[in-house]
Short mmCIF file of C-alpha atoms in Angstrom, two decimals:
data_model
loop_
_atom_site.label_atom_id
_atom_site.label_comp_id
_atom_site.label_asym_id
_atom_site.label_seq_id
_atom_site.Cartn_x
_atom_site.Cartn_y
_atom_site.Cartn_z
CA UNK A 1 20.66 109.29 226.92
CA UNK A 2 18.27 110.93 224.47
CA UNK A 3 14.96 109.41 223.38
CA UNK A 4 16.27 108.68 219.87
CA UNK A 5 19.24 106.78 221.34
CA UNK A 6 16.95 104.75 223.58
CA UNK A 7 14.77 103.93 220.57
CA UNK A 8 17.77 102.82 218.51
CA UNK A 9 19.02 100.70 221.40
CA UNK A 10 15.55 99.18 221.66
CA UNK A 11 15.49 98.24 217.97
CA UNK A 12 19.02 96.85 218.11
CA UNK A 13 18.26 94.83 221.22
CA UNK A 14 15.02 93.50 219.75
CA UNK A 15 16.87 92.22 216.69
CA UNK A 16 19.32 90.38 218.93
CA UNK A 17 16.61 88.78 221.07
CA UNK A 18 17.01 85.01 221.19
CA UNK A 19 14.22 82.49 220.68
CA UNK A 20 14.63 81.42 224.30
CA UNK A 21 13.98 84.96 225.50
CA UNK A 22 10.87 85.24 223.30
CA UNK A 23 9.50 81.98 224.74
CA UNK A 24 10.29 83.07 228.31
CA UNK A 25 8.64 86.45 227.84
CA UNK A 26 5.39 85.06 226.45
CA UNK A 27 5.29 82.38 229.16
CA UNK A 28 5.86 85.06 231.82
CA UNK A 29 3.05 87.27 230.54
CA UNK A 30 0.68 84.29 230.27
CA UNK A 31 1.60 83.22 233.80
CA UNK A 32 0.77 86.63 235.29
CA UNK A 33 -2.46 86.70 233.29
CA UNK A 34 -3.48 83.38 234.86
CA UNK A 35 -2.49 84.54 238.35
CA UNK A 36 -4.74 87.60 237.94
CA UNK A 37 -7.56 85.17 237.06
CA UNK A 38 -6.64 82.97 240.07
CA UNK A 39 -6.09 80.08 237.65
CA UNK A 40 -3.85 77.15 238.60
CA UNK A 41 -2.15 77.32 235.16
CA UNK A 42 -0.10 80.18 236.58
CA UNK A 43 2.34 77.60 237.95
CA UNK A 44 3.08 75.14 235.09
CA UNK A 45 3.36 78.00 232.59
CA UNK A 46 5.38 80.05 235.07
CA UNK A 47 7.87 77.20 235.41
CA UNK A 48 8.69 77.50 231.70
CA UNK A 49 9.48 81.18 232.26
CA UNK A 50 11.58 80.70 235.39
CA UNK A 51 13.76 77.85 234.13
CA UNK A 52 14.67 79.77 230.97
CA UNK A 53 15.44 82.93 232.94
CA UNK A 54 17.78 81.12 235.29
CA UNK A 55 19.96 80.46 232.25
CA UNK A 56 19.52 83.95 230.72
CA UNK A 57 20.22 85.73 234.02
CA UNK A 58 23.43 83.79 234.61
CA UNK A 59 24.50 84.58 231.06
CA UNK A 60 23.87 88.32 231.63
CA UNK A 61 25.58 88.36 235.07
CA UNK A 62 22.26 89.15 236.76
CA UNK A 63 23.00 86.84 239.65
CA UNK A 64 20.31 88.26 241.91
CA UNK A 65 17.72 87.68 239.20
CA UNK A 66 19.08 84.16 238.63
CA UNK A 67 18.57 83.42 242.31
CA UNK A 68 15.06 84.88 242.08
CA UNK A 69 14.12 82.55 239.23
CA UNK A 70 15.54 79.55 241.06
CA UNK A 71 13.45 80.62 244.05
CA UNK A 72 10.43 81.09 241.73
CA UNK A 73 10.85 77.54 240.51
CA UNK A 74 10.88 76.11 244.04
CA UNK A 75 8.02 78.28 245.35
CA UNK A 76 5.98 77.60 242.20
CA UNK A 77 5.89 73.93 243.13
CA UNK A 78 4.92 74.90 246.70
CA UNK A 79 2.21 77.27 245.40
CA UNK A 80 0.95 74.71 242.91
CA UNK A 81 0.35 72.26 245.78
CA UNK A 82 -1.44 74.88 247.92
CA UNK A 83 -3.61 76.22 245.10
CA UNK A 84 -4.60 72.64 244.18
CA UNK A 85 -6.09 71.85 247.58
CA UNK A 86 -9.89 71.49 247.51
CA UNK A 87 -12.34 72.03 250.36
CA UNK A 88 -14.13 68.66 250.63
CA UNK A 89 -17.35 70.27 251.86
CA UNK A 90 -17.71 72.97 249.19
CA UNK A 91 -15.60 71.42 246.41
CA UNK A 92 -14.02 74.85 245.98
CA UNK A 93 -10.41 75.96 246.35
CA UNK A 94 -9.39 75.61 250.01
CA UNK A 95 -7.04 78.61 249.82
CA UNK A 96 -8.88 81.92 249.47
CA UNK A 97 -7.59 85.37 248.53
CA UNK A 98 -7.10 87.44 251.70
CA UNK A 99 -5.51 90.69 252.82
CA UNK A 100 -2.55 90.88 255.21
CA UNK A 101 -2.94 92.10 258.77
CA UNK A 102 -0.45 94.39 260.51
CA UNK A 103 1.66 91.48 261.77
CA UNK A 104 1.86 89.95 258.30
CA UNK A 105 2.89 93.32 256.83
CA UNK A 106 5.77 93.49 259.31
CA UNK A 107 6.77 89.95 258.32
CA UNK A 108 6.78 90.96 254.65
CA UNK A 109 8.95 94.00 255.30
CA UNK A 110 11.27 91.82 257.37
CA UNK A 111 11.56 89.23 254.58
CA UNK A 112 12.28 91.96 252.05
CA UNK A 113 14.92 93.61 254.27
CA UNK A 114 16.75 90.35 254.97
CA UNK A 115 16.81 89.33 251.32
CA UNK A 116 17.89 92.79 250.19
CA UNK A 117 20.81 92.96 252.62
CA UNK A 118 22.00 89.44 251.78
CA UNK A 119 21.73 90.01 248.02
CA UNK A 120 23.30 93.47 248.09
CA UNK A 121 26.29 92.23 250.10
CA UNK A 122 26.72 89.15 247.89
CA UNK A 123 26.36 91.07 244.62
CA UNK A 124 28.79 93.75 245.76
CA UNK A 125 31.37 91.05 246.38
CA UNK A 126 30.66 89.46 243.00
CA UNK A 127 30.98 92.82 241.26
CA UNK A 128 34.40 93.40 242.79
CA UNK A 129 35.74 89.94 241.96
CA UNK A 130 33.80 88.22 239.19
CA UNK A 131 31.04 90.34 237.65
CA UNK A 132 32.09 93.94 237.00
CA UNK A 133 28.89 94.64 235.05
CA UNK A 134 26.61 93.75 237.96
CA UNK A 135 24.41 96.51 239.45
CA UNK A 136 24.13 95.44 243.11
CA UNK A 137 21.57 97.91 244.50
CA UNK A 138 19.15 97.62 241.55
CA UNK A 139 19.49 93.86 241.16
CA UNK A 140 19.10 93.34 244.92
CA UNK A 141 15.97 95.53 245.06
CA UNK A 142 14.32 93.84 242.06
CA UNK A 143 15.20 90.44 243.47
CA UNK A 144 14.15 91.06 247.09
CA UNK A 145 10.76 92.49 246.08
CA UNK A 146 10.24 89.50 243.79
CA UNK A 147 11.14 87.04 246.56
CA UNK A 148 8.53 88.67 248.78
CA UNK A 149 5.89 88.86 246.08
CA UNK A 150 6.23 85.21 245.06
CA UNK A 151 5.96 84.01 248.66
CA UNK A 152 2.78 86.04 249.16
CA UNK A 153 1.25 84.93 245.86
CA UNK A 154 1.65 81.29 246.89
CA UNK A 155 -0.45 82.19 249.94
CA UNK A 156 -2.95 84.21 247.83
CA UNK A 157 -2.29 87.49 249.60
CA UNK A 158 -3.54 90.69 247.91
CA UNK A 159 -0.34 92.47 248.91
CA UNK A 160 1.70 90.24 246.61
CA UNK A 161 0.72 92.61 243.79
CA UNK A 162 2.29 95.62 245.52
CA UNK A 163 5.61 93.76 245.58
CA UNK A 164 5.19 92.67 241.95
CA UNK A 165 4.59 96.29 240.93
CA UNK A 166 7.83 97.31 242.67
CA UNK A 167 9.69 94.42 240.99
CA UNK A 168 8.44 95.39 237.55
CA UNK A 169 9.35 99.07 237.97
CA UNK A 170 12.91 98.12 238.97
CA UNK A 171 13.30 95.42 236.32
CA UNK A 172 12.33 97.50 233.26
CA UNK A 173 15.54 99.62 233.23
CA UNK A 174 17.66 96.84 234.76
CA UNK A 175 17.13 94.40 231.90
CA UNK A 176 17.17 97.16 229.28
CA UNK A 177 20.67 98.25 230.28
CA UNK A 178 21.80 94.60 230.17
CA UNK A 179 20.64 94.27 226.56
CA UNK A 180 17.55 92.15 227.24
CA UNK A 181 15.25 94.63 225.51
CA UNK A 182 12.33 92.27 224.91
CA UNK A 183 12.46 91.23 228.56
CA UNK A 184 12.26 94.88 229.64
CA UNK A 185 9.13 95.18 227.46
CA UNK A 186 7.80 92.10 229.24
CA UNK A 187 8.18 93.84 232.59
CA UNK A 188 6.33 96.87 231.24
CA UNK A 189 3.42 94.60 230.28
CA UNK A 190 3.67 92.83 233.64
CA UNK A 191 3.53 96.19 235.40
CA UNK A 192 0.15 96.90 233.76
CA UNK A 193 -1.07 93.37 234.52
CA UNK A 194 0.06 93.71 238.15
CA UNK A 195 -2.10 96.80 238.59
CA UNK A 196 -5.04 94.90 237.06
CA UNK A 197 -4.25 91.94 239.32
CA UNK A 198 -4.21 94.15 242.40
CA UNK A 199 -7.64 95.55 241.56
CA UNK A 200 -9.05 92.10 240.78
CA UNK A 201 -7.71 90.42 243.93
CA UNK A 202 -8.79 93.37 246.09
CA UNK A 203 -12.37 92.89 244.90
CA UNK A 204 -12.22 89.13 245.48
CA UNK A 205 -10.82 89.61 248.99
CA UNK A 206 -13.66 92.02 249.76
CA UNK A 207 -16.17 89.44 248.51
CA UNK A 208 -14.62 86.67 250.65
CA UNK A 209 -15.19 88.77 253.77
CA UNK A 210 -18.95 88.68 253.35
#
């Protein structure tokens, strides 16, 4: 596909973007902005994004992404509880930003691998029987990295941003090809914010060590 064709597809897709998608995109960007700032608003605003995308993903036969957003919704409540805890002695947030050790890295890779295999197998079956437009390997990768990233963010792990970066890179072309052009732009913005988030959390984790 030539650049001019991509541009025309972008314009056409943007014109067809629904109000729901616009709301979800802006909520998603705001949510990531707040997570970079380590602000508790990441969760209530993020819930607006995830509930809308459950519907949009099912409509676009992105079943892996639908499962991701359902998972986001559940883990957002879990993360909201953890981020809300206050240290009674310091009156500061009890949960601090930290880096993963070698064991935790292996756990992350294990979580990703399990989710990827389950999603890929499930989506392959769905493609053969119910959803011919599904893209199993891409959807499974974007979904499995997102599962891992969300779990780590709830625990305030620096490495969550690496998984978010991978999710964003995979999701940009995935949603574009499905016709959700404005959503693919969202993931481009989120990719930039994820890099900024990684830098910010890395500095905070360094500060917490001393």
